[in-house]
Short mmCIF file of C-alpha atoms and ligand atoms in Angstrom, two decimals:
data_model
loop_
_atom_site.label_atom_id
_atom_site.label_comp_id
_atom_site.label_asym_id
_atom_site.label_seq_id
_atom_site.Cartn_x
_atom_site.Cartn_y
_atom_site.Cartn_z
CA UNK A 1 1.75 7.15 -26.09
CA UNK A 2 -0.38 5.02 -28.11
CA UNK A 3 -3.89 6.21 -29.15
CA UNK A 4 -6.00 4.47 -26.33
CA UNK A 5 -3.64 6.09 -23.85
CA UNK A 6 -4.21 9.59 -24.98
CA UNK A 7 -7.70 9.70 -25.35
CA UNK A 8 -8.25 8.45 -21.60
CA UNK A 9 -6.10 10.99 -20.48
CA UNK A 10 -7.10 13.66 -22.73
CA UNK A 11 -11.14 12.82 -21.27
CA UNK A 12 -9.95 11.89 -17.40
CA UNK A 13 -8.63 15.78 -17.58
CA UNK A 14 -12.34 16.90 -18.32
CA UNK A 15 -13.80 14.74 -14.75
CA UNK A 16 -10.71 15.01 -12.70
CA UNK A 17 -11.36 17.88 -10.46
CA UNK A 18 -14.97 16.21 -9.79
CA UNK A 19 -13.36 13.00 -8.82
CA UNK A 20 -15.67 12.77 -5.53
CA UNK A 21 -18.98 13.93 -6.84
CA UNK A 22 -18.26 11.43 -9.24
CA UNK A 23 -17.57 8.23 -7.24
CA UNK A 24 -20.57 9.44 -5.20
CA UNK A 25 -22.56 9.52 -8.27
CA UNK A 26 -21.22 6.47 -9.77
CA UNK A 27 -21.86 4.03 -6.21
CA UNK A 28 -25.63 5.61 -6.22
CA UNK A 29 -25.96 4.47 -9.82
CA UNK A 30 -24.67 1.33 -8.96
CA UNK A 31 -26.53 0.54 -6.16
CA UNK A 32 -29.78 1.84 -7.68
CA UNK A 33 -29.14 -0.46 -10.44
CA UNK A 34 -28.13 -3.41 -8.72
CA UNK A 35 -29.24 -3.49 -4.87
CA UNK A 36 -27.72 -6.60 -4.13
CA UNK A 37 -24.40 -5.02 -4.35
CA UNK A 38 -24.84 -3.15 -1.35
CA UNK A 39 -23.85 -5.59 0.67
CA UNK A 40 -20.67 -6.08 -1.01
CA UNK A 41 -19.53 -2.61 0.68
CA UNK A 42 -18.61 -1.02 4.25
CA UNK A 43 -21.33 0.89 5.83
CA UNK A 44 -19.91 3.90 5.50
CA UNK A 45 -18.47 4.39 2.07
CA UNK A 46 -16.15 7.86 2.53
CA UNK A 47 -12.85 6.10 2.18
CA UNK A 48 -14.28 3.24 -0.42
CA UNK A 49 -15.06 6.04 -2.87
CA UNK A 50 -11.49 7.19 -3.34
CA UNK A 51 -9.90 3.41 -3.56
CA UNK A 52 -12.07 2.26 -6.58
CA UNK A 53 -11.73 5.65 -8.42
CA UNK A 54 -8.08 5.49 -7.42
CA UNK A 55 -7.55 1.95 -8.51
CA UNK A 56 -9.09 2.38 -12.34
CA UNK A 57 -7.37 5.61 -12.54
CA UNK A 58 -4.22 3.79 -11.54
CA UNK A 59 -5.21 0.92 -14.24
CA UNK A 60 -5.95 3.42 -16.84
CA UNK A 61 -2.61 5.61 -16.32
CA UNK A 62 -0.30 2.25 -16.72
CA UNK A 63 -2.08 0.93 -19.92
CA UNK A 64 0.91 2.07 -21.69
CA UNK A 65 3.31 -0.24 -19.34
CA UNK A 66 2.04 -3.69 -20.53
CA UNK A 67 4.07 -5.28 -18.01
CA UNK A 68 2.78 -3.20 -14.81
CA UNK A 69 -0.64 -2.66 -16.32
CA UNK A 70 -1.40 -6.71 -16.39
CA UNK A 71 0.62 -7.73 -12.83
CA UNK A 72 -1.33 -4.74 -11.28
CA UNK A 73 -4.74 -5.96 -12.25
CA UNK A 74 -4.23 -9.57 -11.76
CA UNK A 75 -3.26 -8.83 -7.90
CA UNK A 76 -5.95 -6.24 -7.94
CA UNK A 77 -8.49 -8.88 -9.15
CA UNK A 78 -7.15 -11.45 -6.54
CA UNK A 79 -7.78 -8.85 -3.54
CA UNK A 80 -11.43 -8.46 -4.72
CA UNK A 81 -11.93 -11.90 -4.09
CA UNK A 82 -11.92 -10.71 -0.36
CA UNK A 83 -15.36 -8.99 -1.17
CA UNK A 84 -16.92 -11.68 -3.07
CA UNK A 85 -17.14 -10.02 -6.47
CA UNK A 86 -18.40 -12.09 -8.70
CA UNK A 87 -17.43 -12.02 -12.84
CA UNK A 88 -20.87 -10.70 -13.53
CA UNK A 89 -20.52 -7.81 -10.77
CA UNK A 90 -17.98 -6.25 -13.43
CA UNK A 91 -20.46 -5.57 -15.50
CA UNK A 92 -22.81 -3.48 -12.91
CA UNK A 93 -19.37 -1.71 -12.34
CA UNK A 94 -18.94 -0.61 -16.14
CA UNK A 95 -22.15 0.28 -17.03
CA UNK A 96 -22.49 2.78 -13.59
CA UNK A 97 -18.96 3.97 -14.19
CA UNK A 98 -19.69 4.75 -18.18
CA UNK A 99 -22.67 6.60 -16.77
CA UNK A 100 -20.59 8.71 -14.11
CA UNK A 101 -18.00 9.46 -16.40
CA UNK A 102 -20.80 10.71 -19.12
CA UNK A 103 -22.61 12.89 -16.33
CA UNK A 104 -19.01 14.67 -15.45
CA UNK A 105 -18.29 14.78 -18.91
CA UNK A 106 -20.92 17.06 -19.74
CA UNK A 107 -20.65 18.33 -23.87
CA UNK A 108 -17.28 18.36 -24.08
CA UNK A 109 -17.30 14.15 -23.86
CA UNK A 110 -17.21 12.42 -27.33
CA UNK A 111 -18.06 9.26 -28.80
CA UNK A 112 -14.10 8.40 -28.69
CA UNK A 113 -13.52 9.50 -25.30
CA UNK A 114 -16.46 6.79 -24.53
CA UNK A 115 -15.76 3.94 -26.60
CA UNK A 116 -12.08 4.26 -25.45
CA UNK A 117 -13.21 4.32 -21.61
CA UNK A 118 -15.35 1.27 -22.39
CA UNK A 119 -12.52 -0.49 -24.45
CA UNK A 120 -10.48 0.03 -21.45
CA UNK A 121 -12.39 -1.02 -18.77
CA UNK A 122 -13.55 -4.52 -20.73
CA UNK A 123 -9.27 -4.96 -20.66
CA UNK A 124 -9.69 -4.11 -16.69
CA UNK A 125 -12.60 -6.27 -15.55
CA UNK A 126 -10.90 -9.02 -17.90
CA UNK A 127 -8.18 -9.18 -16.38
CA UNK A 128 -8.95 -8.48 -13.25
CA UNK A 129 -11.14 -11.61 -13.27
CA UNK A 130 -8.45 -13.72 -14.73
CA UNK A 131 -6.68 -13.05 -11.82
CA UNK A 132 -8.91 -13.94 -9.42
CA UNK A 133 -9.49 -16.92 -11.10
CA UNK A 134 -5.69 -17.71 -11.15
CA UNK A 135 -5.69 -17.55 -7.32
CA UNK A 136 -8.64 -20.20 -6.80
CA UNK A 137 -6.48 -22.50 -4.77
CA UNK A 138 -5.82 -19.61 -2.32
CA UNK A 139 -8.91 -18.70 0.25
CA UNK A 140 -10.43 -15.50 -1.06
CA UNK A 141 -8.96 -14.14 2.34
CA UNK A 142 -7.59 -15.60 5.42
CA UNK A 143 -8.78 -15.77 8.94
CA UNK A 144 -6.14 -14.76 11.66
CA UNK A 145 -5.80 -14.62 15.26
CA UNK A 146 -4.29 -11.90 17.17
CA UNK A 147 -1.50 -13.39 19.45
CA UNK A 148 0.36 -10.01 20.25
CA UNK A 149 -0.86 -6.93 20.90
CA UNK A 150 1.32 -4.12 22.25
CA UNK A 151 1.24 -0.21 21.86
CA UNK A 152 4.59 1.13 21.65
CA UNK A 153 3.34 4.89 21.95
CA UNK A 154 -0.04 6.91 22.26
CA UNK A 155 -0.79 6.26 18.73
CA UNK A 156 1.62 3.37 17.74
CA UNK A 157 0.78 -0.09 18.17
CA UNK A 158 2.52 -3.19 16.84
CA UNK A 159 0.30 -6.69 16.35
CA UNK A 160 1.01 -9.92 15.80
CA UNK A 161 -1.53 -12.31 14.18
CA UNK A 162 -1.32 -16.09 12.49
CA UNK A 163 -3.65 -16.71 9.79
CA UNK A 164 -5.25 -20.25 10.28
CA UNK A 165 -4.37 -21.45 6.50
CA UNK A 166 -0.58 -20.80 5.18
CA UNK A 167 -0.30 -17.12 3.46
CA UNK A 168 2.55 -16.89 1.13
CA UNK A 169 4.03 -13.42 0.92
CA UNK A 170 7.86 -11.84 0.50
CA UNK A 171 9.11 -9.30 2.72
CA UNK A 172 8.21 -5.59 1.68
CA UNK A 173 4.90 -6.70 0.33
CA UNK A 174 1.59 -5.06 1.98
CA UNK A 175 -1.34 -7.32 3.18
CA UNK A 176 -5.24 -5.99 3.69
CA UNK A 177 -6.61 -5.96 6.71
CA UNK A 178 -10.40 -6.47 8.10
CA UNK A 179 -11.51 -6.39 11.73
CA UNK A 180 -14.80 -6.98 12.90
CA UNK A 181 -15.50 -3.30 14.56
CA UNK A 182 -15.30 -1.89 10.90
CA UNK A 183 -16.67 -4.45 8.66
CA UNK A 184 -15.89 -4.80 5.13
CA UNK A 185 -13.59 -1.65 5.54
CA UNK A 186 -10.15 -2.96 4.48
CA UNK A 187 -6.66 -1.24 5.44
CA UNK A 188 -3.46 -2.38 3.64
CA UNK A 189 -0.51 -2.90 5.91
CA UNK A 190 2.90 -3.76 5.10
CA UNK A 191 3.92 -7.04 7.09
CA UNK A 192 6.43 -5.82 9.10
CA UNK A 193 8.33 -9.28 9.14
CA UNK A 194 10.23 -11.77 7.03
CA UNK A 195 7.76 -14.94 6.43
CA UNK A 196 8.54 -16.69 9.44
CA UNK A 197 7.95 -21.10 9.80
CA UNK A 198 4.89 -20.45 12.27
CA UNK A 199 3.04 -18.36 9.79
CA UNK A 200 2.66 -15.21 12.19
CA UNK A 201 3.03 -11.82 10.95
CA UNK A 202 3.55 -8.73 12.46
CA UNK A 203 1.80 -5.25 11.70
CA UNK A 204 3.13 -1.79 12.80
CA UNK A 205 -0.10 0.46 13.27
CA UNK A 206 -0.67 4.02 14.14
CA UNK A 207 -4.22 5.14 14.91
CA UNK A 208 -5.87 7.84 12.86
CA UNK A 209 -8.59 9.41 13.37
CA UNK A 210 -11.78 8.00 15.42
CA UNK A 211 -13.58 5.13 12.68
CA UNK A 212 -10.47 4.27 11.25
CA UNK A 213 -9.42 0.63 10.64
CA UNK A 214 -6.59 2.05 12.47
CA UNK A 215 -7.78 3.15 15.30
CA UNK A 216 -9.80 0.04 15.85
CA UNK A 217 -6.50 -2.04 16.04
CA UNK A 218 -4.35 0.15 17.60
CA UNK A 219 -7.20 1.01 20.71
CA UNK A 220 -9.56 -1.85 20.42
CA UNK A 221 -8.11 -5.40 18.90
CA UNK A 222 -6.72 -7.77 21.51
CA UNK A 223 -4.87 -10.87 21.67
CA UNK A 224 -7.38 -13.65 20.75
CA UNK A 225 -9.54 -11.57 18.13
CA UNK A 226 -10.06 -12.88 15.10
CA UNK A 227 -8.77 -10.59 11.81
CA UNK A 228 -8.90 -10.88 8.23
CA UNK A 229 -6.21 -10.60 5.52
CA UNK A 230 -6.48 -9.76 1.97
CA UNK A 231 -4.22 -11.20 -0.74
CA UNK A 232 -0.63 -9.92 -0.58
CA UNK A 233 0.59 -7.50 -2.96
CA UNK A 234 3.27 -5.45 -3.61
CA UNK A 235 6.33 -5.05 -5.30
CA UNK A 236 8.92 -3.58 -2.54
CA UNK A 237 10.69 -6.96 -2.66
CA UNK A 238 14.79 -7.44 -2.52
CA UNK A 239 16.54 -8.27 -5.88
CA UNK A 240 18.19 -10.73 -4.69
CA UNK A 241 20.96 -11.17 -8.01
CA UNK A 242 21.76 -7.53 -7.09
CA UNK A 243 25.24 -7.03 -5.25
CA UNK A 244 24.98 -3.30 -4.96
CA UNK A 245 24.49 -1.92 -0.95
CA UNK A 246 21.54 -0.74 0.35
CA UNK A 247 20.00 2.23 2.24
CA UNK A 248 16.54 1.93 3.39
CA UNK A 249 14.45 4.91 4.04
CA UNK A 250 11.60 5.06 6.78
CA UNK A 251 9.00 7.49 7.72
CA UNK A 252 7.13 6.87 10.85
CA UNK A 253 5.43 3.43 10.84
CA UNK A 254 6.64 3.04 6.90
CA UNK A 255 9.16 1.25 8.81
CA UNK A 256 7.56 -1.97 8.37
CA UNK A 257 8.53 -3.00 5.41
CA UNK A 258 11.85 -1.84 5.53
CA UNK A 259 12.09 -4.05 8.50
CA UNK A 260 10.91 -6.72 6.97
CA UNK A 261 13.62 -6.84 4.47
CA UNK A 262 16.03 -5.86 7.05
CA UNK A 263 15.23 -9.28 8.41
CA UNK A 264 15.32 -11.07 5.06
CA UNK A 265 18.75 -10.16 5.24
CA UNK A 266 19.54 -11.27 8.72
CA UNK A 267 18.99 -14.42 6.70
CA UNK A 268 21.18 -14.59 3.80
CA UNK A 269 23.48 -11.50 3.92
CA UNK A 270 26.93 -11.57 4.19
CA UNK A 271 28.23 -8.97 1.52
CA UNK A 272 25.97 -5.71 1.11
CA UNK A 273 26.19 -2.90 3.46
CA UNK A 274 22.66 -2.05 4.59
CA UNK A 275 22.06 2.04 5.80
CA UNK A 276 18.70 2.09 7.73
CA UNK A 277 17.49 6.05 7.64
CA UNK A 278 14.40 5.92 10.40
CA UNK A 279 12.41 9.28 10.52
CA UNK A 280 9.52 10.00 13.19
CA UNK A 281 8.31 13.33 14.18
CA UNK A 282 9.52 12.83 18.03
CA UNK A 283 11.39 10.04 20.10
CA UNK A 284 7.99 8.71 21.22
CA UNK A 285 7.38 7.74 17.42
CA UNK A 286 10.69 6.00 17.01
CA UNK A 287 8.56 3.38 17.84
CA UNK A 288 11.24 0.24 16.63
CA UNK A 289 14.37 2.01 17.47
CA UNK A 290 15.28 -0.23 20.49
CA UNK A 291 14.79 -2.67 17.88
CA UNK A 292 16.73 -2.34 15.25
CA UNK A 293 19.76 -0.85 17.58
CA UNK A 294 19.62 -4.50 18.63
CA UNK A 295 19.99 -6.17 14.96
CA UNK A 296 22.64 -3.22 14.01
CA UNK A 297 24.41 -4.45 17.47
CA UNK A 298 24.64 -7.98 15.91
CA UNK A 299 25.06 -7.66 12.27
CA UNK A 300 28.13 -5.91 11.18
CA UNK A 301 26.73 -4.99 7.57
CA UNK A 302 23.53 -3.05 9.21
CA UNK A 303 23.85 0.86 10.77
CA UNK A 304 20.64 2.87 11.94
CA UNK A 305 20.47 6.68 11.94
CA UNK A 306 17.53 8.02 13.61
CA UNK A 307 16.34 11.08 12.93
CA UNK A 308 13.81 13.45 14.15
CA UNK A 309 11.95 16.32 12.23
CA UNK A 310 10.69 18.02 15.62
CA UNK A 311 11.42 17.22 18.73
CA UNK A 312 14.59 19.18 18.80
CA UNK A 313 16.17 17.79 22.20
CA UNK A 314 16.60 14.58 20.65
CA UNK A 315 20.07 13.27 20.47
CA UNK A 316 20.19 12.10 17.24
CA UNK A 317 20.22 13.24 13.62
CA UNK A 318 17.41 16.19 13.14
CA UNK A 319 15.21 17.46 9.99
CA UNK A 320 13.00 15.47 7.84
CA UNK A 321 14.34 12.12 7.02
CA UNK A 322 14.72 12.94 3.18
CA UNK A 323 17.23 15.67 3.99
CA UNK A 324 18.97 13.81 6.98
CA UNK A 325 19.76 10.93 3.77
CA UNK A 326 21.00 13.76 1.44
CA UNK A 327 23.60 15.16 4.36
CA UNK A 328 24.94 11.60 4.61
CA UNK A 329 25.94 10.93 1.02
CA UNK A 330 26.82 10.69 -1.98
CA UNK A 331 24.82 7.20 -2.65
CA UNK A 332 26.29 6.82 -6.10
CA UNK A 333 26.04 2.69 -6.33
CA UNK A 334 23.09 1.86 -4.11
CA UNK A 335 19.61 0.25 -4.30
CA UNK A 336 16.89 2.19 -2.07
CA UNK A 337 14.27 1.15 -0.58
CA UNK A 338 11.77 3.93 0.64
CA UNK A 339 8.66 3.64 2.70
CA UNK A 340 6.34 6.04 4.49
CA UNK A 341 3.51 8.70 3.66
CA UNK A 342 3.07 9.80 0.07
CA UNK A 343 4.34 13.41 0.89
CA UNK A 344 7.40 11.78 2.53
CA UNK A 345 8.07 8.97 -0.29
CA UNK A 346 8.01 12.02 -3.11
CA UNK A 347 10.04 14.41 -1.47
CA UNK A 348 12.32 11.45 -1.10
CA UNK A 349 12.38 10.24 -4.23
CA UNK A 350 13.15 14.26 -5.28
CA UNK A 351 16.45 14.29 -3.34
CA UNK A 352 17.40 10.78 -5.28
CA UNK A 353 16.97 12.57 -8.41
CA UNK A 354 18.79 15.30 -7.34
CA UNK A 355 21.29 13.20 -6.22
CA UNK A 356 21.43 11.68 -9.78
CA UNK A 357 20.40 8.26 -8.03
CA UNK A 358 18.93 6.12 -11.10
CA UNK A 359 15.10 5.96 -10.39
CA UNK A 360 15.19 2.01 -11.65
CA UNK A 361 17.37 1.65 -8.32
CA UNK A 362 14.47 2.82 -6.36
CA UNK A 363 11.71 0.76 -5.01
CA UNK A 364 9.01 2.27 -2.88
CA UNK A 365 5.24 1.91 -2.21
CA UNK A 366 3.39 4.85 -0.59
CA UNK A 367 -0.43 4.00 0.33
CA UNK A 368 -2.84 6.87 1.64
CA UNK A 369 -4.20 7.04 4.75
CA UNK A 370 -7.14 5.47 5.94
N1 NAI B 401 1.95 0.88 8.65
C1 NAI B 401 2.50 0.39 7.57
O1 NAI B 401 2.60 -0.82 7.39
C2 NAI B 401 3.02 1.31 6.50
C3 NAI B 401 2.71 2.64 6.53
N2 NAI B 401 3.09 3.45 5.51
C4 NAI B 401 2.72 4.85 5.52
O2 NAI B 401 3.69 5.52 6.28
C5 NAI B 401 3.12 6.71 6.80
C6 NAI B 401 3.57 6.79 8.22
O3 NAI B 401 2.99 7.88 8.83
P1 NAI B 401 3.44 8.40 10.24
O4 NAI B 401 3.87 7.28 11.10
O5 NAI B 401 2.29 9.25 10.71
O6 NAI B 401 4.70 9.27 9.87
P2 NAI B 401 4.90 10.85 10.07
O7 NAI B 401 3.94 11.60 9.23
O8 NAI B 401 4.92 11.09 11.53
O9 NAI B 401 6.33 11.09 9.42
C7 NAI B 401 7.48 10.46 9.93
C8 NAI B 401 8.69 11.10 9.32
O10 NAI B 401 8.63 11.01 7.90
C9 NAI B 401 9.31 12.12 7.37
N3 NAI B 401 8.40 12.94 6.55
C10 NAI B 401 7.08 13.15 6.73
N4 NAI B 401 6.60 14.00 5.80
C11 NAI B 401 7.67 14.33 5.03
C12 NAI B 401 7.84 15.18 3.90
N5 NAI B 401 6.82 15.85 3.36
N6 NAI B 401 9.10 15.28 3.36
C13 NAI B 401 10.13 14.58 3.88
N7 NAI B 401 10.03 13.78 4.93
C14 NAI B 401 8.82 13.67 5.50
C15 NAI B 401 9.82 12.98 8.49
O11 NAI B 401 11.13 12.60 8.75
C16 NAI B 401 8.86 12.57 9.62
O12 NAI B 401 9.43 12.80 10.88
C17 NAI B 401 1.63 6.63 6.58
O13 NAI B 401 1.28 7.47 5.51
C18 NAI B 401 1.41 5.17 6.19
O14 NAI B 401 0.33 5.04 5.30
C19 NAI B 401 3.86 3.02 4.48
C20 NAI B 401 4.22 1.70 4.40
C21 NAI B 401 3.83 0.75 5.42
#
């Protein structure tokens, strides 16, 4: 660990458990210095405060992986396009997060813990800004229409928008989402479809609480709204020089990009066995099963086992999905793709390892909820 590394850690361990007071304290100090920023923001800044604190801490924990560290700022600069930020705006953000992180630091923070926070975060905003500026011929985000809108249980709906200018993305990669009954609130989504020659894209939704982003498009969105979409990012995507099978693991509506790359395949696959694990708490939430039944029916390299972890009348496989993919292997020569909440993607990734399944083999992005 080189010595930048440790001394951010070694001083994030002295704030960590005061990770909200702080990002309260740090938006009031930003917004007291620099009122035109407000504006910049959703009204109601709950869920805002963990993404920024959770993006830098996510910055400052990969510093030692060049490679990640740079490819996850430059997308992260080229989503913040989508809220107008501005080069100079990175230096209201410093200054109020140096002052946070002194507040929280009380005594015990020194003059290296500081000038390593502020080396680091000139590397972030840097680069972060490079990538933005990389990304100039793209719109800072993308104006779509909703074309499909159809709820496939209480709290499940799936969507289908087209953005009005061409958005590159590759299956497994996760888009941001705006609508206009929470403004300024953004909501990654996985597209939950190969990039099709109209443009469209589909989302897979479930509603959370009342407020959500989710909510308001599972309950509220209709065909003919206009959206927004962030920037795609991402990394879930299918090695395509790789011959080795595949199983895909899905909780809930973390089936979307699984299904996505499911349909990649439809396109191009002709050798690699594909094993689609699909986990939902009851049948209702097997939201897609009809679905991919249907592709399984018609392509000879894809099965489906559908499991459920409580509704037990369901004839099908039962447990938590994690589990239900232990009992079916050993998966000695396969590359995994996992998908769905952050509870269900680590106790996943804990029956690979104790499966001895390489971790390099194992793709998966796991986004809160929000
Ligand atoms: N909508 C989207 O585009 C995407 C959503 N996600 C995430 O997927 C999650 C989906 O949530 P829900 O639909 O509410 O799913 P859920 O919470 O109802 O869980 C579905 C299934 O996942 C498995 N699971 C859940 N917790 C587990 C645990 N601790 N250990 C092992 N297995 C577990 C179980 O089999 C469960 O039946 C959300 O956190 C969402 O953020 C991830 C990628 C894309």
């Amino acid at each position: 660990m080189s010595n930048l590394s440790r001394l951010l850690k070694e001083s994030w361990t002295l704030v960590e458990e005061q990770q909200d007071k702080l990002a309260s304290y740090f938006y009031a100090r930003m917004f007291l210095n620099n009122p035109q920023l407000r504006d910049l923001f959703p009204v109601q800044m709950d869920v805002q405060r963990s993404r920024l604190l959770g993006a830098i801490v996510t910055a400052v924990q990969t510093v030692d992986d060049p490679d990640v560290f740079a490819e996850y700022l430059q997308s992260l600069g080229r989503d913040h396009r989508k809220f107008h930020v501005q080069p100079e705006h990175y230096d209201a953000v410093g200054g109020a997060l140096m002052e946070a992180l002194r507040t929280f630091g009380g005594d015990e923070w020194t003059v290296e813990f500081d000038q390593a926070w502020r080396d680091a975060y000139a590397v972030i905003a840097a680069k972060m800004i490079a990538g933005a500026e990389a990304d100039s011929t793209n719109p800072p985000y993308w104006h779509a229409e909703v074309l499909y809108h159809e709820r496939r249980s209480q709290d499940i709906a799936v969507l289908t928008c087209r953005p009005l200018q061409p958005l590159e993305y590759r299956a497994g990669q996760y888009i941001s989402v705006e609508c206009k009954h929470q403004p300024r609130l953004w909501r990654v989504y996985s597209a939950a479809n190969a990039p099709r020659k109209d443009g469209s894209i589909d989302f897979h939704v479930r509603a959370l609480g009342a407020g959500w982003v989710s909510s308001a498009l599972v309950r509220r969105v209709q065909p003919g709204d206009m959206i927004r979409l962030g920037a795609p990012m991402g990394s879930m995507v299918m090695d395509r020089r790789s011959t080795r099978d595949i199983v895909c693991v899905a909780g809930g509506t973390g089936l979307a990009p699984i299904k996505a790359l499911i349909e990649e395949m439809t396109r191009a696959n002709r050798t690699r066995w594909v094993h689609v694990f699909f986990g939902a708490k009851d049948r209702d939430d097997l939201y897609d099963l009809a679905c991919l039944n249907r592709l399984a029916a018609r392509y000879p390299w894809l099965s489906v086992v559908a499991a459920t972890s409580d509704d037990p009348e369901f004839p099908g496989e039962h447990g938590k999905i994690s589990d239900v993919v232990a009992r079916y292997g050993p998966w000695n020569d396969h590359d995994f793709f996992v998908s769905g909440s952050p509870q269900m993607v680590r106790s996943t990734l804990r029956t690979l390892a104790e499966m001895q399944v390489p971790a390099i083999r194992i793709k998966y992005d796991a986004f809160g909820d929000s």
